[in-house]
Amino acid sequence: MTKYFAVILFSLLWVNAFGQKTKADSIGQLLAQEKIDSNRVRLMWEQASAVYIYNPELALIQSQQALYLARQIKYIEGQSRSLGVIANCFFKIGNYPSALEYNIEKLQLEEKRNNPRNLASVLMNIGIVYVFQEEYQQALLYYHQSDSVITQNNIEALKYYIKVNLGDVYDRLNISDSAYPYFYKSLEIAKNLRDDDLTGASMTGLGHSYRKMGKYDSSLLNYRSAISHLQAANDDDLLCEATLGLAKLYQQINKSDSATYYAGKSLSVSNKAGFLSRQLDAVEFLKNHYKQLNNIDSAYSYITLEQTLNDSLNSKSRIRELQIISSNEQVRQLEIEENKKIAARERFQQLQLLFIGIFIPGFFLFTLLLSRIKIHVRVIRMLGILSLLILFEYLTLFLHPYVKELTHHIPVYEMLIFVSIAAILIPAHHRLEKWLIEILISNRTPKPEYGKIKIKTSRLKIKRKSG
């Protein structure tokens, strides 16, 4: 059951591939015209989210690019959304370890934010990945955390999914008395929503629980109702599970003909829809069922079919392994390309710092040269102050990355260090400013022209004698 709900939860909107392709093309047109980076990130992850249903490899590239741009502009919502789509792509391919890795990275972002719906969703998605890895206790841990967030914040949109997923895990662990209340609560929600698909899913879960608890009449009632709802919803995947569950029930109550009929129906639907794992489940049941009936010929035919299906599944598994290798290599190449861009940006920043470092003494020397030219004293004073301001701002700019690394980006410690630096720099700035301006202005003070003064004095004396 979880396989089905994982698809719904990850996409949060189930539409056909054609509709998603049309949506992706429409978003692509908007993206080509958008200039604002934050809007571009949003359109990129929306496009990837639409594409991943029918082309997860392409969506993986688009969502990675969205993530890199979101990180560059420090757009947290964009980072979180992009990480979620990347996780979806890996999940779709079957690369569960990578899906788990990116979901956990998304969780670390959401734990620092105040968005309960996103937090509950990513906790549930992590639980789903653990279910597919058959680590059910770990799945329960994350499901219960998600359930707690959903309950505390009354998140209506996720209430059904957390209940049915909790019921599913307990059912897989064969703890039916714990599975039952969750399936029952999910059924109440589904009925209020008047959704055939969700109602059929919950009733299938209740059919499993009642059957394992030995309440066969209740199990029969829920299986039959589930089949009716699932047929109305055209949900062949869960229909296979419900019909096979009913076959198991009939086997338990010794109605072999009915068991054979519903197992055959499960096999027929799964064969038509191309669900290899569902086909294998039905074939294994029929093989064992005919063995119990001592019908060796029929049992042997299903043994042969089981071997064929296993070969197909192994072939499909090998293809999936190749897809996983390919997707990992895709991500590695994208990371290499992004690291090159980051390195180029860092080199550019270093060159800017180097240029500023060269510019400061050059500007100071230029100010000294101007001080010897007939320019107004106020201009010289202003240039002197400006050169010192550039020097001190450069020191702050230069020290900032080292301070951030030293304090591990803790704002309080950063503030204390920069306040201490300012306490030293501000008095030093005033003293240097006074000293520098005195030097510059002293270059403008005119030297006494002693020869001319003497001549004027002698002329006065001559005038006096003649008088």
Coordinates of C-alpha atoms in Angstrom, one line a residue:
M1 CA 0.0 0.0 0.0
T2 CA 2.8 2.4 0.8
K3 CA 4.1 2.4 -2.7
Y4 CA 0.8 4.0 -3.9
F5 CA 0.7 6.6 -1.1
A6 CA 4.3 7.5 -1.5
V7 CA 3.6 8.6 -5.1
I8 CA 0.6 10.7 -3.9
L9 CA 2.5 12.3 -1.1
F10 CA 5.7 13.1 -3.0
S11 CA 3.9 14.8 -5.8
L12 CA 0.9 16.1 -3.6
L13 CA -1.0 16.3 -6.9
W14 CA -1.7 13.3 -9.1
V15 CA -2.3 14.0 -12.7
N16 CA -1.4 12.1 -15.9
A17 CA 2.0 12.4 -17.6
F18 CA 0.5 14.3 -20.6
G19 CA -1.0 16.9 -18.3
Q20 CA 2.4 17.2 -16.5
K21 CA 4.3 17.6 -19.8
T22 CA 1.9 20.4 -20.8
K23 CA 2.4 22.1 -17.5
A24 CA 6.2 21.7 -17.7
D25 CA 6.2 23.3 -21.2
S26 CA 4.1 26.2 -20.0
I27 CA 6.5 26.8 -17.0
G28 CA 9.5 26.6 -19.4
Q29 CA 8.1 29.6 -21.4
L30 CA 7.7 31.7 -18.2
L31 CA 11.2 30.7 -17.1
A32 CA 12.8 31.8 -20.4
Q33 CA 11.4 35.4 -19.8
E34 CA 12.0 35.6 -16.0
K35 CA 14.9 37.8 -14.8
I36 CA 14.6 37.8 -11.0
D37 CA 16.6 35.0 -9.5
S38 CA 14.2 34.0 -6.8
N39 CA 11.4 33.7 -9.3
R40 CA 13.6 31.7 -11.6
V41 CA 14.3 29.2 -8.7
R42 CA 10.6 28.9 -8.1
L43 CA 9.9 28.2 -11.7
M44 CA 12.8 25.8 -12.0
W45 CA 11.7 23.5 -9.2
E46 CA 8.0 23.8 -10.3
Q47 CA 9.1 22.6 -13.8
A48 CA 11.2 19.8 -12.4
S49 CA 8.3 18.7 -10.2
A50 CA 6.1 18.4 -13.2
V51 CA 8.8 16.6 -15.3
Y52 CA 9.9 14.0 -12.8
I53 CA 6.7 11.9 -13.1
Y54 CA 7.6 11.0 -16.8
N55 CA 11.3 11.9 -17.0
P56 CA 13.1 11.8 -13.6
E57 CA 16.6 12.0 -15.1
L58 CA 15.8 15.4 -16.8
A59 CA 14.0 16.6 -13.6
L60 CA 17.1 15.7 -11.6
I61 CA 19.2 18.1 -13.7
Q62 CA 16.6 20.9 -13.5
S63 CA 16.1 20.6 -9.7
Q64 CA 19.9 20.5 -9.1
Q65 CA 20.3 23.7 -11.1
A66 CA 17.5 25.3 -9.0
L67 CA 19.2 24.2 -5.8
Y68 CA 22.6 25.7 -6.9
L69 CA 21.0 29.0 -7.8
A70 CA 18.9 29.0 -4.5
R71 CA 22.1 28.4 -2.5
Q72 CA 23.9 31.2 -4.4
I73 CA 21.2 33.8 -3.6
K74 CA 20.5 32.3 -0.1
Y75 CA 16.9 31.6 -0.9
I76 CA 15.9 29.0 1.8
E77 CA 12.4 28.2 0.5
G78 CA 13.9 27.5 -2.9
Q79 CA 16.6 25.3 -1.4
S80 CA 14.0 23.3 0.5
R81 CA 11.7 22.9 -2.5
S82 CA 14.5 21.9 -4.8
L83 CA 15.9 19.3 -2.3
G84 CA 12.4 17.8 -2.1
V85 CA 12.1 17.5 -5.9
I86 CA 15.6 15.9 -6.1
A87 CA 14.6 13.4 -3.4
N88 CA 11.4 12.6 -5.5
C89 CA 13.5 12.0 -8.6
F90 CA 15.8 9.6 -6.8
F91 CA 12.8 7.9 -5.2
K92 CA 11.2 7.5 -8.7
I93 CA 14.3 5.9 -10.1
G94 CA 14.6 3.6 -7.1
N95 CA 17.8 5.2 -5.6
Y96 CA 16.5 5.1 -2.1
P97 CA 19.8 5.9 -0.3
S98 CA 20.1 9.2 -2.3
A99 CA 16.4 9.9 -1.8
L100 CA 16.9 9.6 1.9
E101 CA 20.0 11.7 1.9
Y102 CA 18.3 14.7 0.2
N103 CA 15.2 14.3 2.3
I104 CA 17.3 14.5 5.4
E105 CA 19.1 17.6 4.1
K106 CA 15.7 19.1 3.5
L107 CA 14.6 18.2 7.0
Q108 CA 17.7 20.0 8.4
L109 CA 16.5 23.2 6.7
E110 CA 12.9 22.8 7.8
E111 CA 13.9 22.2 11.4
K112 CA 15.3 25.8 11.4
R113 CA 12.1 27.3 9.9
N114 CA 8.5 27.8 11.0
N115 CA 6.7 25.9 8.4
P116 CA 4.9 22.9 10.0
R117 CA 3.4 21.6 6.8
N118 CA 6.7 21.3 5.1
L119 CA 8.2 19.8 8.2
A120 CA 5.5 17.2 8.6
S121 CA 5.7 16.3 4.9
V122 CA 9.4 15.7 4.8
L123 CA 9.3 13.6 8.0
M124 CA 6.6 11.5 6.3
N125 CA 8.6 11.2 3.1
I126 CA 11.6 10.0 5.1
G127 CA 9.4 7.4 6.7
I128 CA 8.2 6.2 3.2
V129 CA 11.8 5.8 2.0
Y130 CA 12.6 3.7 5.1
V131 CA 9.5 1.5 4.3
F132 CA 10.8 0.9 0.8
Q133 CA 14.1 -0.2 2.4
E134 CA 12.1 -2.4 4.7
E135 CA 13.4 -0.6 7.8
Y136 CA 10.0 -0.4 9.4
Q137 CA 11.1 0.6 12.9
Q138 CA 12.9 3.6 11.5
A139 CA 9.8 4.4 9.4
L140 CA 7.6 4.4 12.5
L141 CA 10.0 6.8 14.2
Y142 CA 9.6 9.4 11.5
Y143 CA 5.9 8.7 10.9
H144 CA 5.1 9.4 14.6
Q145 CA 7.1 12.6 14.5
S146 CA 5.2 13.7 11.4
D147 CA 1.9 12.7 13.1
S148 CA 2.8 14.8 16.1
V149 CA 3.5 17.9 14.0
I150 CA 0.3 17.4 12.0
T151 CA -1.8 17.0 15.1
Q152 CA -0.3 20.0 16.9
N153 CA -0.7 22.3 13.9
N154 CA -4.0 20.8 12.7
I155 CA -2.7 20.2 9.1
E156 CA -5.8 18.9 7.4
A157 CA -4.2 18.1 4.1
L158 CA -1.8 15.5 5.6
K159 CA -4.1 13.9 8.2
Y160 CA -5.3 11.1 5.9
Y161 CA -1.8 10.1 4.6
I162 CA -0.1 9.9 8.0
K163 CA -2.9 7.7 9.4
V164 CA -3.0 5.3 6.5
N165 CA 0.9 5.1 6.3
L166 CA 1.1 4.3 10.1
G167 CA -1.5 1.6 9.6
D168 CA 0.5 0.2 6.7
V169 CA 3.7 -0.1 8.7
Y170 CA 2.0 -1.8 11.6
D171 CA 0.4 -4.1 9.1
R172 CA 3.7 -5.0 7.6
L173 CA 5.0 -5.7 11.1
N174 CA 1.9 -7.9 11.6
I175 CA 0.8 -5.8 14.6
S176 CA -2.8 -5.7 13.5
D177 CA -4.3 -4.4 16.8
S178 CA -2.1 -1.3 16.2
A179 CA -2.7 -1.1 12.5
Y180 CA -6.5 -1.2 12.8
P181 CA -7.1 2.1 14.6
Y182 CA -5.0 4.0 12.1
F183 CA -6.8 2.4 9.1
Y184 CA -10.1 3.2 10.8
K185 CA -9.2 6.9 11.4
S186 CA -8.0 7.2 7.8
L187 CA -11.3 5.7 6.6
E188 CA -13.3 8.3 8.5
I189 CA -11.3 11.1 6.8
A190 CA -11.6 9.5 3.4
K191 CA -15.4 9.3 3.7
N192 CA -15.6 12.9 4.7
L193 CA -13.6 13.7 1.6
R194 CA -15.9 11.5 -0.5
D195 CA -12.8 10.1 -2.3
D196 CA -13.3 6.6 -3.8
D197 CA -9.6 6.0 -4.1
L198 CA -8.7 6.9 -0.5
T199 CA -11.8 5.1 0.8
G200 CA -10.8 1.9 -1.1
A201 CA -7.2 2.1 0.3
S202 CA -8.4 2.4 3.9
M203 CA -10.9 -0.4 3.5
T204 CA -8.1 -2.6 2.0
G205 CA -6.0 -1.9 5.1
L206 CA -9.0 -2.7 7.4
G207 CA -9.5 -6.0 5.4
H208 CA -5.9 -7.0 6.1
S209 CA -6.2 -6.1 9.8
Y210 CA -9.5 -7.9 10.4
R211 CA -8.2 -11.0 8.5
K212 CA -5.1 -11.2 10.7
M213 CA -7.1 -10.7 13.8
G214 CA -9.5 -13.6 12.8
K215 CA -12.5 -11.3 12.3
Y216 CA -13.4 -12.8 8.9
D217 CA -16.9 -11.4 8.4
S218 CA -15.6 -7.8 8.9
S219 CA -12.6 -8.5 6.7
L220 CA -14.9 -9.8 3.9
L221 CA -17.1 -6.8 4.2
N222 CA -14.2 -4.4 3.9
Y223 CA -12.4 -6.2 1.1
R224 CA -15.6 -6.3 -1.0
S225 CA -16.3 -2.6 -0.4
A226 CA -12.7 -1.7 -1.1
I227 CA -12.9 -3.5 -4.5
S228 CA -16.0 -1.6 -5.4
H229 CA -14.4 1.8 -4.6
L230 CA -11.1 1.0 -6.3
Q231 CA -12.8 -0.1 -9.5
A232 CA -14.7 3.2 -9.4
A233 CA -11.4 5.1 -9.0
N234 CA -9.6 3.0 -11.7
D235 CA -6.9 2.2 -9.2
D236 CA -5.6 -1.0 -10.6
D237 CA -2.5 -1.1 -8.3
L238 CA -4.5 -1.3 -5.1
L239 CA -7.2 -3.3 -6.7
C240 CA -4.6 -6.1 -7.2
E241 CA -3.8 -5.9 -3.5
A242 CA -7.5 -5.9 -2.4
T243 CA -8.4 -8.9 -4.6
L244 CA -5.4 -10.9 -3.5
G245 CA -6.2 -10.1 0.2
L246 CA -9.7 -11.4 -0.4
A247 CA -8.2 -14.6 -2.0
K248 CA -6.1 -15.1 1.2
L249 CA -9.2 -14.6 3.3
Y250 CA -11.1 -17.2 1.3
Q251 CA -8.2 -19.6 1.6
Q252 CA -8.2 -19.2 5.4
I253 CA -11.9 -20.0 5.7
N254 CA -11.4 -23.0 3.3
K255 CA -13.3 -21.6 0.3
S256 CA -10.7 -22.7 -2.3
D257 CA -12.7 -21.9 -5.4
S258 CA -13.3 -18.3 -4.3
A259 CA -9.6 -18.1 -3.3
T260 CA -8.6 -19.3 -6.8
Y261 CA -11.0 -16.8 -8.5
Y262 CA -9.8 -13.7 -6.7
A263 CA -6.2 -14.6 -7.0
G264 CA -6.7 -15.1 -10.7
K265 CA -8.4 -11.7 -10.9
S266 CA -5.4 -10.1 -9.1
L267 CA -3.1 -11.8 -11.6
S268 CA -5.2 -10.7 -14.6
V269 CA -5.4 -7.0 -13.5
S270 CA -1.7 -6.9 -12.7
N271 CA -0.8 -8.6 -16.0
K272 CA -2.9 -6.1 -18.0
A273 CA -1.4 -3.1 -16.1
G274 CA 2.2 -4.4 -16.3
F275 CA 2.7 -4.6 -12.5
L276 CA 5.4 -7.2 -12.3
S277 CA 5.6 -7.3 -8.5
R278 CA 1.8 -7.7 -8.2
Q279 CA 1.9 -10.5 -10.8
L280 CA 4.6 -12.2 -8.8
D281 CA 2.6 -11.9 -5.5
A282 CA -0.5 -13.5 -7.2
V283 CA 1.6 -16.3 -8.9
E284 CA 3.3 -17.2 -5.6
F285 CA -0.1 -17.4 -3.9
L286 CA -1.6 -19.6 -6.7
K287 CA 1.5 -21.9 -6.7
N288 CA 1.2 -22.5 -2.9
H289 CA -2.6 -22.7 -3.1
Y290 CA -2.5 -25.5 -5.7
K291 CA 0.2 -27.3 -3.7
Q292 CA -2.2 -27.4 -0.7
L293 CA -4.9 -28.8 -3.0
N294 CA -2.4 -31.4 -4.3
N295 CA -3.0 -30.1 -7.9
I296 CA 0.6 -30.7 -9.0
D297 CA 0.1 -29.8 -12.7
S298 CA -1.4 -26.4 -11.9
A299 CA 1.2 -25.8 -9.2
Y300 CA 4.0 -26.6 -11.7
S301 CA 2.6 -24.2 -14.3
Y302 CA 2.8 -21.4 -11.8
I303 CA 6.3 -22.4 -10.7
T304 CA 7.3 -21.9 -14.3
L305 CA 5.5 -18.6 -14.5
E306 CA 7.1 -17.6 -11.2
Q307 CA 10.6 -18.2 -12.7
T308 CA 9.8 -16.1 -15.8
L309 CA 8.5 -13.3 -13.6
N310 CA 11.6 -13.5 -11.4
D311 CA 13.8 -13.2 -14.5
S312 CA 11.9 -10.2 -15.6
L313 CA 12.1 -8.6 -12.2
N314 CA 15.9 -9.3 -12.0
S315 CA 16.3 -7.7 -15.5
K316 CA 14.3 -4.7 -14.3
S317 CA 16.4 -4.6 -11.2
R318 CA 19.6 -4.5 -13.3
I319 CA 18.1 -1.7 -15.4
R320 CA 17.3 0.2 -12.2
E321 CA 20.8 -0.3 -10.9
L322 CA 22.1 1.1 -14.2
Q323 CA 19.7 4.1 -13.7
I324 CA 21.0 4.6 -10.2
I325 CA 24.6 4.6 -11.4
S326 CA 23.7 7.0 -14.2
S327 CA 21.8 9.3 -11.8
N328 CA 24.7 9.4 -9.3
E329 CA 27.1 10.2 -12.1
Q330 CA 24.7 12.9 -13.4
V331 CA 24.7 14.5 -9.9
R332 CA 28.5 14.1 -9.6
Q333 CA 29.1 15.9 -13.0
L334 CA 26.6 18.7 -12.0
E335 CA 28.5 19.1 -8.7
I336 CA 31.8 19.3 -10.5
E337 CA 30.4 22.0 -12.8
E338 CA 29.0 23.9 -9.9
N339 CA 32.3 23.7 -7.9
K340 CA 34.0 25.1 -11.0
K341 CA 31.6 28.0 -11.0
I342 CA 32.0 28.6 -7.2
A343 CA 35.8 28.5 -7.6
A344 CA 35.5 31.0 -10.5
R345 CA 33.4 33.3 -8.3
E346 CA 35.9 33.0 -5.4
R347 CA 38.8 33.8 -7.7
F348 CA 36.9 36.9 -9.0
Q349 CA 36.4 38.0 -5.4
Q350 CA 40.0 37.4 -4.5
L351 CA 41.0 39.5 -7.6
Q352 CA 38.7 42.2 -6.4
L353 CA 40.3 42.2 -3.0
L354 CA 43.8 42.2 -4.6
F355 CA 42.8 45.2 -6.8
I356 CA 41.4 47.1 -3.7
G357 CA 44.6 46.3 -1.8
I358 CA 46.7 47.7 -4.7
F359 CA 44.3 50.6 -5.2
I360 CA 44.5 51.9 -1.6
P361 CA 48.2 52.8 -1.6
G362 CA 47.9 54.0 -5.1
F363 CA 45.1 56.3 -4.1
F364 CA 47.1 57.6 -1.2
L365 CA 50.1 58.4 -3.4
F366 CA 47.7 60.1 -5.8
T367 CA 46.4 62.2 -2.9
L368 CA 50.0 63.1 -2.0
L369 CA 50.7 64.2 -5.5
L370 CA 47.6 66.3 -5.6
S371 CA 48.6 68.0 -2.4
R372 CA 51.5 69.6 -4.2
I373 CA 49.3 71.0 -6.9
K374 CA 47.2 74.2 -6.6
I375 CA 43.9 72.6 -5.5
H376 CA 41.6 73.8 -2.8
V377 CA 42.6 72.6 0.7
R378 CA 39.1 71.1 1.3
V379 CA 39.6 68.8 -1.7
I380 CA 42.9 67.5 -0.2
R381 CA 41.2 67.1 3.2
M382 CA 38.3 65.1 1.6
L383 CA 40.6 62.8 -0.4
G384 CA 42.7 62.1 2.7
I385 CA 39.6 61.1 4.7
L386 CA 38.3 59.0 1.8
S387 CA 41.6 57.1 1.5
L388 CA 41.5 56.2 5.2
L389 CA 37.8 55.2 5.0
I390 CA 38.6 52.8 2.1
L391 CA 41.5 51.4 4.1
F392 CA 39.4 50.6 7.2
E393 CA 36.5 49.2 5.2
Y394 CA 38.9 47.0 3.3
L395 CA 40.2 45.6 6.6
T396 CA 36.7 44.8 7.7
L397 CA 35.9 43.2 4.3
F398 CA 39.1 41.2 4.4
L399 CA 38.6 39.9 8.0
H400 CA 34.9 39.0 7.7
P401 CA 35.3 35.5 6.1
Y402 CA 37.9 34.5 8.7
V403 CA 35.6 35.8 11.5
K404 CA 32.7 33.8 10.1
E405 CA 34.8 30.6 10.0
L406 CA 36.2 31.2 13.4
T407 CA 32.8 31.7 15.0
H408 CA 31.0 28.9 12.9
H409 CA 28.5 31.6 11.7
I410 CA 27.2 32.3 15.2
P411 CA 25.9 35.9 15.0
V412 CA 26.6 36.8 18.6
Y413 CA 30.2 35.8 18.4
E414 CA 30.6 37.6 15.1
M415 CA 29.1 40.8 16.5
L416 CA 31.4 40.7 19.6
I417 CA 34.6 40.2 17.5
F418 CA 33.6 43.1 15.1
V419 CA 32.7 45.4 18.0
S420 CA 36.2 44.7 19.5
I421 CA 37.8 45.4 16.1
A422 CA 35.8 48.6 15.8
A423 CA 36.9 49.6 19.3
I424 CA 40.5 49.5 18.1
L425 CA 40.0 50.9 14.6
I426 CA 37.8 53.9 15.3
P427 CA 40.3 55.7 17.6
A428 CA 43.1 54.6 15.3
H429 CA 41.1 56.0 12.4
H430 CA 40.7 59.4 14.0
R431 CA 44.4 59.7 14.9
L432 CA 45.6 58.6 11.5
E433 CA 43.1 61.0 9.9
K434 CA 44.4 63.9 11.9
W435 CA 48.1 62.9 11.2
L436 CA 47.5 62.3 7.5
I437 CA 45.6 65.6 6.9
E438 CA 48.3 67.6 8.7
I439 CA 50.9 66.1 6.4
L440 CA 48.8 66.8 3.3
I441 CA 48.0 70.3 4.3
S442 CA 51.6 71.0 5.3
N443 CA 52.6 70.4 1.7
R444 CA 50.3 73.3 0.8
T445 CA 51.8 75.9 3.2
P446 CA 53.8 78.5 1.2
K447 CA 57.5 79.0 2.0
P448 CA 58.7 82.5 2.9
E449 CA 60.2 84.4 0.0
Y450 CA 63.1 86.1 1.9
G451 CA 64.8 87.8 -1.1
K452 CA 61.7 89.9 -1.9
I453 CA 61.2 91.0 1.7
K454 CA 64.7 92.3 2.0
I455 CA 64.4 94.3 -1.2
K456 CA 61.2 95.9 0.0
T457 CA 62.8 96.8 3.3
S458 CA 65.8 98.4 1.6
R459 CA 63.5 100.5 -0.6
L460 CA 61.7 101.8 2.4
K461 CA 65.0 102.9 3.9
I462 CA 66.0 104.7 0.7
K463 CA 62.6 106.6 0.7
R464 CA 63.3 107.7 4.3
K465 CA 66.7 109.1 3.5
S466 CA 65.4 111.0 0.5
G467 CA 62.7 112.5 2.7

